[in-house]
C-alpha angles and dihedrals in degrees: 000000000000109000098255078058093056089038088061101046086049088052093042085059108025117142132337097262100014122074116205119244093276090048096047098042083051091058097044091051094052102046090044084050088047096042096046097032085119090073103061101076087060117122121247091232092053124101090262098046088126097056084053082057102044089045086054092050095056087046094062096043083057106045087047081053099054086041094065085043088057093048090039083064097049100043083049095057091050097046113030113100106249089264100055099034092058089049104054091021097092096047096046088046090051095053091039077064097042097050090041091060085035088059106035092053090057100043085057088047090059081053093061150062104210109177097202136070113268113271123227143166138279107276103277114230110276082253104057092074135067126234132250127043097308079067105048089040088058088051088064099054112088083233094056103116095054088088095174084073092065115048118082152150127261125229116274088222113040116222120202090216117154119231133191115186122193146145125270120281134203102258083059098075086075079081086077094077130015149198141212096019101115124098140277120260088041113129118253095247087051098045082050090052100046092047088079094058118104119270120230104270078043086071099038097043110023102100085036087055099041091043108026117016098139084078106047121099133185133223120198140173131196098301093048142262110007112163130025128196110192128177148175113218095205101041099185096059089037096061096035078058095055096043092044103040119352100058094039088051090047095042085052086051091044102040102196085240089060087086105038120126089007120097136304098254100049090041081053096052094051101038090054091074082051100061115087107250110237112255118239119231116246099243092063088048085052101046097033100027087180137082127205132179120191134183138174126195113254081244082057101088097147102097085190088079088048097050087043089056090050095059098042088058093038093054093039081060102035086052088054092051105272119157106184139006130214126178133194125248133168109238084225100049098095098185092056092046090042086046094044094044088058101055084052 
């Protein structure tokens, strides 16, 4: 580790009830982002145009902060000796998790124009939150007093992956349809017709994409996207849309014809828009008016980037005015269940 390395894990860690200057700057960036998060959907034409500026410079300083934290994770898990290494691991890897929601969060707020104070949770009990800056970093999330989110495990074999967590931009909506993933060994005219079945994350996200985009955020590592949460803030009209117009609109483009006599996989892909979604009963839409979907890659084993997309996308809800959250799982899909389970 080079000595600013070693300067930023101090200061990360400095005294009981005094941060050092990262982490402090960290925290005073964060609180002044979350405070003055009303100013950023101005126009730039407006009055305030500048305060939209200033709030997207802070922005950037911290997003390039929480960026060196995340390196300094990940330099520190290549190059610690295995002592050392097992003893600091679990309180830098808390606070990697902790910066990739944090973020990530603000990175989504820039995204917005919420036009009501952000909401948060009753004040949790001194002793549901841990000290230190990881604490007072989870008091700032709207999702802060939900402590179970937040404790954890840590791997019992660091990686020194590299994460970058963000909203959904705009290029990412190509994931809807896609092309050249069929076999070898297909005819042409058959490959030509399956490359316009829906991909994977075309399946899992579409009506997410077409309906809610504005709460779907992406997680990716060095080869590329690998994890995805998605979520519908009103789950009732979200669902009557999709019934109504979304999945009519996508059966007529994928005929259930489109896959016959091609292989599994692309007959699959087209036949899964053509199975009746299973309708939710009322009392779980009153109680959890929300719905979230979330998803890693099998190469993603650090449950600490899972956990991290959770509370992005939980925090982007419960800000709007979201009160409870509920997902869908097959009670035979064992990965989901598995995935789900672990993020408890």
């Amino acid at each position: 580790l080079s000595l600013e390395e070693v300067r930023m894990l101090v200061e990360l860690f400095y005294l009981p009830y005094h941060h050092g200057a990262l982490a402090q700057e960290l925290l005073e960036h964060f609180r002044w982002l979350r405070a003055n998060s009303l100013s950023v959907g101005v126009p730039a034409t407006a009055p305030d145009a500048c305060g939209g500026t200033r709030w997207r410079g802070r922005a950037q300083s911290f997003q390039l902060l929480c960026a060196r934290t995340c390196r300094l994770h990940s330099r520190f898990v290549s190059t610690a000796g295995r002592a050392l290494l097992y003893d600091l691991h679990p309180y830098l890897w808390d606070i990697r998790n902790m910066l990739l929601a944090a973020s990530a969060f603000i990175l989504w707020l820039g995204c917005q124009s919420i036009t009501a104070p952000i909401l948060l949770g009753r004040d949790a009990e001194p002793w549901a939150r841990r000290g230190g800056l990881f604490g007072e970093l989870q008091a700032l999330l709207p999702v802060g007093n939900s402590c179970d989110l937040f404790y954890h495990p840590p791997p019992l074999f660091p990686s020194s992956q590299l994460y970058l967590l963000r909203p959904l931009l705009p290029l990412d909506k190509g994931w809807s349809v896609g092309a050249g993933c069929c076999p070898a060994g297909v005819s042409q005219g058959l490959q030509a017709q399956l490359s316009r079945a829906p991909t994977l994350p075309g399946r899992l996200l579409g009506s997410f994409l077409s309906l809610s985009p504005e709460y779907t955020f992406v997680l990716e590592d060095e080869g590329g996207p690998c994890g995805y949460a998605a979520g519908a803030l009103h789950a009732e009209g979200f669902l009557q849309q999709r019934d109504s117009s979304w999945l009519p609109a996508v059966r007529h483009k994928y005929p259930p014809d489109l896959g016959a006599g091609g292989p599994a996989l692309g007959q699959e892909a087209v036949l899964f828009f053509h199975a009746e979604p299973l309708a939710v009963p009322q009392p779980v839409l009153r109680r959890f008016p929300s719905l979230v979907q979330l998803g890693t890659a099998p190469r993603v084993l650090d449950v600490g980037a899972s956990r991290s997309l959770a509370l992005c996308l939980l925090s982007a809800l419960r800000a709007n005015g979201s009160r409870g959250v509920f997902c869908q799982v097959s009670d035979t899909d064992r990965q989901q269940l598995s995935f789900y389970s672990k993020l408890g």
